[in-house]
Coordinates of C-alpha atoms in Angstrom, one line a residue:
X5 CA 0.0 0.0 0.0
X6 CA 3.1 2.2 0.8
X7 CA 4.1 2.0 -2.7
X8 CA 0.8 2.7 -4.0
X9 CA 0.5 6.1 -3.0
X10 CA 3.5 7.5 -4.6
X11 CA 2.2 6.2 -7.8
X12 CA -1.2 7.5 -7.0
X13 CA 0.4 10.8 -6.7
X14 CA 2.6 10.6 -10.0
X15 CA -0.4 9.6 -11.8
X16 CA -2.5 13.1 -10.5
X17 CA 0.8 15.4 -11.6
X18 CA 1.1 13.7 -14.8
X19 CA -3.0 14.3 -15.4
X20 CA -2.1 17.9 -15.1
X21 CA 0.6 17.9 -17.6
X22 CA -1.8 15.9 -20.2
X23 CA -4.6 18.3 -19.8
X24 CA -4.1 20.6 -22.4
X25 CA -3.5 17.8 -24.7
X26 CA -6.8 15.7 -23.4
X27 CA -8.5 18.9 -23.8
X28 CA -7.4 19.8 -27.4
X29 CA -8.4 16.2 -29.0
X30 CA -11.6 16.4 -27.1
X31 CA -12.2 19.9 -28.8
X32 CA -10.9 18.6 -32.6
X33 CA -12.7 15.2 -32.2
X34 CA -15.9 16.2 -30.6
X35 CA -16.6 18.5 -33.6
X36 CA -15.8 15.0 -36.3
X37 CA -18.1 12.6 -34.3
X38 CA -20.9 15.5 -34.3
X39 CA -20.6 16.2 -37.8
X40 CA -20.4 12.5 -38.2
X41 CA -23.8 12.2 -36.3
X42 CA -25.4 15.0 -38.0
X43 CA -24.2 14.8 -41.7
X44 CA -25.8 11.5 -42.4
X45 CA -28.9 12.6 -40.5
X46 CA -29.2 15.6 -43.0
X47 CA -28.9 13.0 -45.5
X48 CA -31.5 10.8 -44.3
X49 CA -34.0 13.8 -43.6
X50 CA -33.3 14.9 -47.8
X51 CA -34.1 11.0 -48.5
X52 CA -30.5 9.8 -49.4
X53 CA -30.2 6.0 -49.3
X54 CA -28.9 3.9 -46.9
X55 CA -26.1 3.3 -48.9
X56 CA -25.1 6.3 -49.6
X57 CA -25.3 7.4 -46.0
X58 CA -22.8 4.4 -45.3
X59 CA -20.8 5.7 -48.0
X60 CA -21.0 9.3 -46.5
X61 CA -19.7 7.7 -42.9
X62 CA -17.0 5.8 -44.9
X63 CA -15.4 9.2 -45.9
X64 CA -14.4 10.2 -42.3
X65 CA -12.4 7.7 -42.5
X66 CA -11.1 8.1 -46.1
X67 CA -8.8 11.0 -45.8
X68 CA -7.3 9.9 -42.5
X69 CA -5.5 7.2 -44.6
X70 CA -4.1 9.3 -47.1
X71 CA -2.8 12.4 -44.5
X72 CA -1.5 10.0 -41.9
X73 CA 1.8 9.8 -42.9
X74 CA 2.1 13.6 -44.1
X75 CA 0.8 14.0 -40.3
X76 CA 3.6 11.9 -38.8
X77 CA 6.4 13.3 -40.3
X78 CA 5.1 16.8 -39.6
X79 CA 4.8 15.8 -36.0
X80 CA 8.5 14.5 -36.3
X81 CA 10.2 17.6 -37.6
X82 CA 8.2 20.3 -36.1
X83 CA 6.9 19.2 -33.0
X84 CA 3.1 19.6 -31.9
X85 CA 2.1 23.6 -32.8
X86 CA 2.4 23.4 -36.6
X87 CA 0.5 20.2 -37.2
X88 CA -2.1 21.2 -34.8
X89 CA -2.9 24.5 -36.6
X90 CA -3.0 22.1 -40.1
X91 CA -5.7 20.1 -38.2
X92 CA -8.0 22.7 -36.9
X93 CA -7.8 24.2 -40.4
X94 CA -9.1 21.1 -41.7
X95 CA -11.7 20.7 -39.2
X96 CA -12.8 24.3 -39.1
X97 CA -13.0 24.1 -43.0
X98 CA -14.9 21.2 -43.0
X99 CA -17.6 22.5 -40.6
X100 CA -18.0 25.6 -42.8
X101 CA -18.1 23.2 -45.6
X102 CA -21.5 21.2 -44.0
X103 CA -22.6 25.1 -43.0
X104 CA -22.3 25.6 -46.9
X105 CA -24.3 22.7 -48.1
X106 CA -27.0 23.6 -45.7
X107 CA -27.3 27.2 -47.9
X108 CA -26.8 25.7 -51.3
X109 CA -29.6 23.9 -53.5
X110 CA -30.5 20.9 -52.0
X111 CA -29.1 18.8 -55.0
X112 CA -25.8 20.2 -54.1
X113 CA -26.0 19.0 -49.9
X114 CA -24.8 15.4 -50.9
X115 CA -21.7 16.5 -52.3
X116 CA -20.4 18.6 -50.2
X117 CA -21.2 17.3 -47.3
X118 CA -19.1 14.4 -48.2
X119 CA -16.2 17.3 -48.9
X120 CA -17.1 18.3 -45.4
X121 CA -16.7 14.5 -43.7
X122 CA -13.4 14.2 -45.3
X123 CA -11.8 17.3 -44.3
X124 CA -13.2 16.9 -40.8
X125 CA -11.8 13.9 -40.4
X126 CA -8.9 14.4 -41.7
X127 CA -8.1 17.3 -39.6
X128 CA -9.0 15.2 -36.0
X129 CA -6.7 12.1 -37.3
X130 CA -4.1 14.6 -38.3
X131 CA -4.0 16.4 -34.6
X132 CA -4.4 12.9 -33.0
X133 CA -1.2 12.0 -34.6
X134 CA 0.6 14.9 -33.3
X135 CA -1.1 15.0 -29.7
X136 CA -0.2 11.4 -29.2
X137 CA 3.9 12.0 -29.9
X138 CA 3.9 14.9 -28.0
X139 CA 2.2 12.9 -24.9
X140 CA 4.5 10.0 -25.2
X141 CA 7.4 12.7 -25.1
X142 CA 6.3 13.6 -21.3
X143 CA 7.7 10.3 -19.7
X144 CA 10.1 7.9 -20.9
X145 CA 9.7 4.8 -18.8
X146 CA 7.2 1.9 -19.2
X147 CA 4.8 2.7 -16.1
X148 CA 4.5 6.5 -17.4
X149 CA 3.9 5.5 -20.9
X150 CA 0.5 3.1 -19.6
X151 CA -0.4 6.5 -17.5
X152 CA 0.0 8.8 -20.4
X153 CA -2.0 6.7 -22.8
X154 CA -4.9 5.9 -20.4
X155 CA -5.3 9.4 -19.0
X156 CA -5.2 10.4 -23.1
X157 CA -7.8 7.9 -23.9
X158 CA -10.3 9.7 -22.2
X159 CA -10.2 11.8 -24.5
X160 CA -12.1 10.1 -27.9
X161 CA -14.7 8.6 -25.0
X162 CA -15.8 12.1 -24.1
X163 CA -15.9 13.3 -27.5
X164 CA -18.6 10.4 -28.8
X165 CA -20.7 11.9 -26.2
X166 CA -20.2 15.4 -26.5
X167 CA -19.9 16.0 -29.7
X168 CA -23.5 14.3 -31.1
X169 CA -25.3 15.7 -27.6
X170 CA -23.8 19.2 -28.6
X171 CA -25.2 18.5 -32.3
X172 CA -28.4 16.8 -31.4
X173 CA -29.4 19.7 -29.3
X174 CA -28.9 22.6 -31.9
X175 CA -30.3 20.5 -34.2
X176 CA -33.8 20.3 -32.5
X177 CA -33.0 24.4 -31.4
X178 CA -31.9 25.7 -34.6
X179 CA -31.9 23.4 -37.6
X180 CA -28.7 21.8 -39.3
X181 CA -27.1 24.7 -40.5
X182 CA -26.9 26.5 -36.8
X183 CA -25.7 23.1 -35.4
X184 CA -22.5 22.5 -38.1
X185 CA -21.8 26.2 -37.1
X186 CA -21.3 25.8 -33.4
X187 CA -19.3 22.3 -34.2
X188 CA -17.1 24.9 -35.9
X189 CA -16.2 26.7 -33.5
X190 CA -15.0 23.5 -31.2
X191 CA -11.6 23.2 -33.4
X192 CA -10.7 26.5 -32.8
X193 CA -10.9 25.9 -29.0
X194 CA -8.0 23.0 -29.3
X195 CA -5.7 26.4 -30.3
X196 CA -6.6 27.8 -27.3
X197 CA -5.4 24.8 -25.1
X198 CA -2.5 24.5 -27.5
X199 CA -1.4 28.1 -25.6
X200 CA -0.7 25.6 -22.8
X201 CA 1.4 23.0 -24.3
X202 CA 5.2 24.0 -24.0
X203 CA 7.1 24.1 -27.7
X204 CA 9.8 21.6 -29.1
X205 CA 12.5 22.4 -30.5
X206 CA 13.2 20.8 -33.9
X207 CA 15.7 18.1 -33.9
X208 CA 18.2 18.5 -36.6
X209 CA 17.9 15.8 -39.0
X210 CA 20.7 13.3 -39.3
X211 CA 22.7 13.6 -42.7
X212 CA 21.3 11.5 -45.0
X213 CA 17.9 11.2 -43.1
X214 CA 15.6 9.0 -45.4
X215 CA 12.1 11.1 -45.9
X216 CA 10.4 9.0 -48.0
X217 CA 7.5 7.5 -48.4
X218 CA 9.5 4.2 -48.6
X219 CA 11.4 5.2 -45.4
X220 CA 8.1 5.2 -43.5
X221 CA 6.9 1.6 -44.4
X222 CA 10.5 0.6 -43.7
X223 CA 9.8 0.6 -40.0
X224 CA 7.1 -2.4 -41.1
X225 CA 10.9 -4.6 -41.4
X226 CA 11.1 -4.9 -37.6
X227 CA 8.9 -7.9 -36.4
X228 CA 7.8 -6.7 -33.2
X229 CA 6.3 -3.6 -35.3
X230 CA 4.7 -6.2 -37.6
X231 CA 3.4 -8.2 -34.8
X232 CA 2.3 -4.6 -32.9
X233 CA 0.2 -4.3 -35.5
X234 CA -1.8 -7.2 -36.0
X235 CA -2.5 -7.0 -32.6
X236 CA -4.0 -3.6 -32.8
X237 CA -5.6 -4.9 -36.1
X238 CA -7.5 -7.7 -34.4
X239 CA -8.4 -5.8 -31.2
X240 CA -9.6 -2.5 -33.1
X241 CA -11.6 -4.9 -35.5
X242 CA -13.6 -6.4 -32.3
X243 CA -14.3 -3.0 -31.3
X244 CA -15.9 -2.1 -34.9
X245 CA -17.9 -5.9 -34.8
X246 CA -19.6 -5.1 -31.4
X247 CA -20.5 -1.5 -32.0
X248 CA -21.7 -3.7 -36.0
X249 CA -23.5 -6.7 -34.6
X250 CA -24.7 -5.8 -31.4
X251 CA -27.8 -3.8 -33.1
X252 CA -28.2 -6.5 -35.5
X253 CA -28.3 -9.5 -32.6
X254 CA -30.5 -7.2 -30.9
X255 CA -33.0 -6.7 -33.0
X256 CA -33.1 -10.2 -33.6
X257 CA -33.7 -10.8 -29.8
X258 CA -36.9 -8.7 -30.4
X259 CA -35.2 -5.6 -28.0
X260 CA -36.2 -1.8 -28.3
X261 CA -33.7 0.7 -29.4
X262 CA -32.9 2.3 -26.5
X263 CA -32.0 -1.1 -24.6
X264 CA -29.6 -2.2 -27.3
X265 CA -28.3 1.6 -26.8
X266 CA -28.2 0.9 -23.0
X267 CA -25.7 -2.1 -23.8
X268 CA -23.9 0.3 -26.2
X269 CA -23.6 2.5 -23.4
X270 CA -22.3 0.2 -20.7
X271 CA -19.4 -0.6 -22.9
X272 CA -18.5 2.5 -23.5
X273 CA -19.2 3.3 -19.7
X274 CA -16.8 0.0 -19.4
X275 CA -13.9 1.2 -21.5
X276 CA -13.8 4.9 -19.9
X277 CA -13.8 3.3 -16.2
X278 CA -10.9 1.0 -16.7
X279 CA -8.6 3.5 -18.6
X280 CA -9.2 5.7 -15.0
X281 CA -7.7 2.8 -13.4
X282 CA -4.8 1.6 -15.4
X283 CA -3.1 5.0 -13.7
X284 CA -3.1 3.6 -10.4
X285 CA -1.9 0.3 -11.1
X286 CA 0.6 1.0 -14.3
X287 CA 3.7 -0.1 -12.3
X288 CA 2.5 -3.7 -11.6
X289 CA 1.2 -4.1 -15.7
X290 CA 3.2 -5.8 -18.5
X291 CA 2.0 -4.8 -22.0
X292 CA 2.4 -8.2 -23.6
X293 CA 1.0 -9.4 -20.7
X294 CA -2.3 -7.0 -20.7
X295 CA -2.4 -7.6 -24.3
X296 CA -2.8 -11.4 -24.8
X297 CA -5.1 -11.6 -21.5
X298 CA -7.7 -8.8 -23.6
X299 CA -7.4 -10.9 -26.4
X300 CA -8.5 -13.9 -24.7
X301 CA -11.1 -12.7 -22.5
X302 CA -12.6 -10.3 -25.8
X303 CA -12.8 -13.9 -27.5
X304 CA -14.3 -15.7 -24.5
X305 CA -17.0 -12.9 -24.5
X306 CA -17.5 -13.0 -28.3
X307 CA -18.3 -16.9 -27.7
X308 CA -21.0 -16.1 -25.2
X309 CA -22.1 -13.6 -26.8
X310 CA -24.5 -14.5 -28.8
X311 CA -25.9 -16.9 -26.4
X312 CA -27.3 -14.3 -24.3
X313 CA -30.5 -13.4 -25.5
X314 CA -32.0 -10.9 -22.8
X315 CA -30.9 -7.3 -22.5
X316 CA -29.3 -7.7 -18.6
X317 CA -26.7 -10.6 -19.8
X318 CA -25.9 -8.7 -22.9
X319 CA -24.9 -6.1 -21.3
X320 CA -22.7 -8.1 -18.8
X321 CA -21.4 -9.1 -21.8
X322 CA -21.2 -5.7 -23.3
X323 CA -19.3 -4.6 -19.8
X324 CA -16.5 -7.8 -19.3
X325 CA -15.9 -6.4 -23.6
X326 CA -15.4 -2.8 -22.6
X327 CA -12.9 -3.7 -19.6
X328 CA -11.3 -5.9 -21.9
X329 CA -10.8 -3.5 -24.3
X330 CA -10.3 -0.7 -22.8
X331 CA -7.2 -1.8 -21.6
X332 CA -5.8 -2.0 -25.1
X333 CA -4.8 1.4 -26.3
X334 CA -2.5 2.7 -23.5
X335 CA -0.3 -1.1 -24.0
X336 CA -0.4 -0.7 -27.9
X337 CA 1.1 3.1 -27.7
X338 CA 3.2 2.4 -24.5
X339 CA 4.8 -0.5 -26.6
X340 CA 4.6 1.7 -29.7
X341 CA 7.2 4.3 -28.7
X342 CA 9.3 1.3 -26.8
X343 CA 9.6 -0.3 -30.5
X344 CA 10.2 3.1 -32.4
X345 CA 13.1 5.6 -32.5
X346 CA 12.3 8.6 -30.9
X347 CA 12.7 10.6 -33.9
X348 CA 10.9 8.7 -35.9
X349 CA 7.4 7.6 -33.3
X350 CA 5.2 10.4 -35.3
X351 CA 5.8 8.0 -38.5
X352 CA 5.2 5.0 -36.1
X353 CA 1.8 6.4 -35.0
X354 CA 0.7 7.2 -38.5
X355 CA 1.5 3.7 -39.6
X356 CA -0.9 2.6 -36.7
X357 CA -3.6 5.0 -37.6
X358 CA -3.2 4.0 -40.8
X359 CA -4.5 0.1 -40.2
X360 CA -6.8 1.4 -38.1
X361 CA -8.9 3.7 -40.5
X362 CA -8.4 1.4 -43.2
X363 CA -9.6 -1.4 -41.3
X364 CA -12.8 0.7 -39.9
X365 CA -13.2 1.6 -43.8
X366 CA -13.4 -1.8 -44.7
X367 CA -14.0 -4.2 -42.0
X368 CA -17.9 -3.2 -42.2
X369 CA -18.3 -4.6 -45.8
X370 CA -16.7 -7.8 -44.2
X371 CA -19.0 -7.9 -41.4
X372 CA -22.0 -7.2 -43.7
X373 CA -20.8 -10.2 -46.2
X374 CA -20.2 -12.7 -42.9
X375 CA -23.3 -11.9 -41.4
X376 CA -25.2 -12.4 -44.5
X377 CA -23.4 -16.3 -44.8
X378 CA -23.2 -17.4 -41.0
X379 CA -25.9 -15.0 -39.5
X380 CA -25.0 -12.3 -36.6
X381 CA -24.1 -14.8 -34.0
X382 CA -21.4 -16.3 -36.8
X383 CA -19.4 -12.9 -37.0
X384 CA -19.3 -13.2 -33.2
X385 CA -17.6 -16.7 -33.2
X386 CA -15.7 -15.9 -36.3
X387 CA -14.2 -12.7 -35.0
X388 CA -13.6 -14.1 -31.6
X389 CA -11.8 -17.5 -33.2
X390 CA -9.3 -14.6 -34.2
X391 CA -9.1 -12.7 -31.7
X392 CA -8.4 -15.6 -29.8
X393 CA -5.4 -17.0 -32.2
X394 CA -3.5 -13.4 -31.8
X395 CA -2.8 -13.8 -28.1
X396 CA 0.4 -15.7 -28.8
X397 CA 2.3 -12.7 -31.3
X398 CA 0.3 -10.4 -28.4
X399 CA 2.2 -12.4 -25.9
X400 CA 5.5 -12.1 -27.8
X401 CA 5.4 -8.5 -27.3
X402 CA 6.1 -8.8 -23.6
X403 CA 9.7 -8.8 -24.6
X404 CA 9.7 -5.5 -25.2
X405 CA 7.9 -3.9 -22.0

């Protein structure tokens, strides 16, 4: 207990150092997943297909792919200020964008509100990028790494909820086009909290410094960077098939909306409480270690998930998931920036963001295809056979903690 308390301590001081970085990725992200709530809602009001609303919501993730690198090796070479400012001018412009559409002839709103959804998302992956260096840059042990990371991951858990509450509201006040305004002005706040970040100076490159395109995937030679990856491939993949399948399997189970968004809401309830403890106990947790045991107990879930047919046990379910995963970010970046050279962990983190948005992209058409073969209780098994599988290369990684 003696030795808990310091550590309780060091977690509350480096809390206070994160907050200007927790509270400029709430502000950039917040206004993405609002516009990413209210966009396709516009477009379902004007009579837009499903598909195309699933194509609209594909395009947040679109752009991300394409500027993550470009992001990275920003973040490398100038620090955090200057690829902050190139996200909230992204973000910014998108809002005005979906403020646009709403003033144009309604043939044009389609359009450019798909403009808008790629900008915006663009600019919140592009700050993430360059929030997530500078955080790893506060500590440089293991234990403050897991800290930084779960304190930080608080961040994108706030933001679902604020950002479509802040929308919703102005929506049913105002109307569309006030709402996309007021999201507007939420990237602009993440300067204001970037008045409170200290600046970096630039590392001089090394002579003969690859900058490459090519250089970047380079760092995919190293096999603990290769095995990082499919890690954080498989566990952000069971994320996207719960938040897929779990409306699906509850509708099937005859449940009402808002239960299956009760059981929505206990994971993500779940996820937020365990990232307030991984703080506390950092100093006794092994990243390999955390990482196989989440991918073992997210595939024992997955197996009994679709077993449980009332709303209480799927939401036990839905809770055991979200403390399972929850854990996973703060490991996967802790071991991140163990793996990388410093100089090079903004490319690193593109490379991860990279999977990621590709994989959230994709992975839906995949889930879509499976369910329609094996049913919703098949993606479950399927995903969690996975899942299950990864926890030995997730194991591997303890080597490096």
């Amino acid at each position: 207990m003696a030795e808990d308390a310091p550590a309780a301590q060091g977690a509350k001081a480096l809390a206070l150092r994160l907050l200007p970085l927790i509270g400029g990725q709430l502000c950039l992200h917040a206004a993405m997943t609002g516009l990413r709530m209210a966009a396709p809602l516009l477009a379902l009001h004007e009579g837009h297909s499903a598909a195309a609303v699933g194509g609209l919501l594909a395009l947040f993730a679109v752009a991300p792919i394409v500027l993550a690198l470009p992001a990275g090796r920003m973040a490398d070479r100038h620090g955090y200020h200057r690829p902050l400012r190139w996200a909230v001018a992204l973000a910014f412009g998108g809002a005005l964008l979906a403020v646009l559409a709403t003033l144009l002839p309604v043939g044009w709103h389609y359009a450019v509100l798909c403009a808008a959804a790629m900008l915006c998302g663009g600019g919140a992956n592009f700050g993430l990028i360059a929030i997530q260096r500078t955080a790893g840059r506060l500590v440089s042990d293991p234990t403050g790494l897991k800290r930084v990371f779960s304190w930080l991951g608080l961040a994108p858990a706030l933001s679902n909820v604020v950002g479509p509450v802040i929308a919703g509201v102005v929506i049913d006040a105002a109307g569309f086009g006030a709402a996309f305004a007021v999201l507007a002005l939420l990237p602009l706040a993440s300067l204001l909290w970037s008045r409170r970040v200290p600046r970096e100076v630039p590392a001089a490159a090394p002579a003969g410094a690859p900058r490459s395109h090519r250089a970047s995937w380079e760092l995919l030679t190293a096999p603990p960077m290769r095995r990082l990856l499919l890690v954080n491939w498989l566990l952000s993949s069971s994320w996207d098939v719960h938040s897929f399948v779990v409306p699906v399997l509850g509708h099937e189970r005859g449940l009402s909306a808002s239960a299956i968004g009760l059981i929505l809401g206990a994971f993500a309830l779940a996820v937020a409480g365990v990232r307030l403890v991984i703080p506390l106990l950092a100093h006794r947790l092994r990243e390999g270690a955390v990482l196989a045991g989440a991918m073992l107990l997210t595939a024992a879930v997955f197996a009994v998930y679709p077993l449980a047919h009332a709303a209480l046990a799927m939401g036990a379910c839905a809770v055991v998931l979200g403390l399972a995963l929850g854990t996973v970010q703060p490991m996967i970046m802790s071991t991140l920036h163990q793996i990388t050279p410093q100089a090079r962990h903004g490319e690193a983190i593109a490379l991860r963001s990279m999977t990621i948005n590709l994989s959230s992209a994709l992975m839906p058409l995949g889930f879509g295809m499976a369910g329609a073969a094996f049913g919703a209780a098949g993606v479950f098994w399927l995903m969690g056979a996975m899942v299950g599988a990864g926890a030995w290369p997730a194991r591997r990684l303890a080597a490096t903690g």
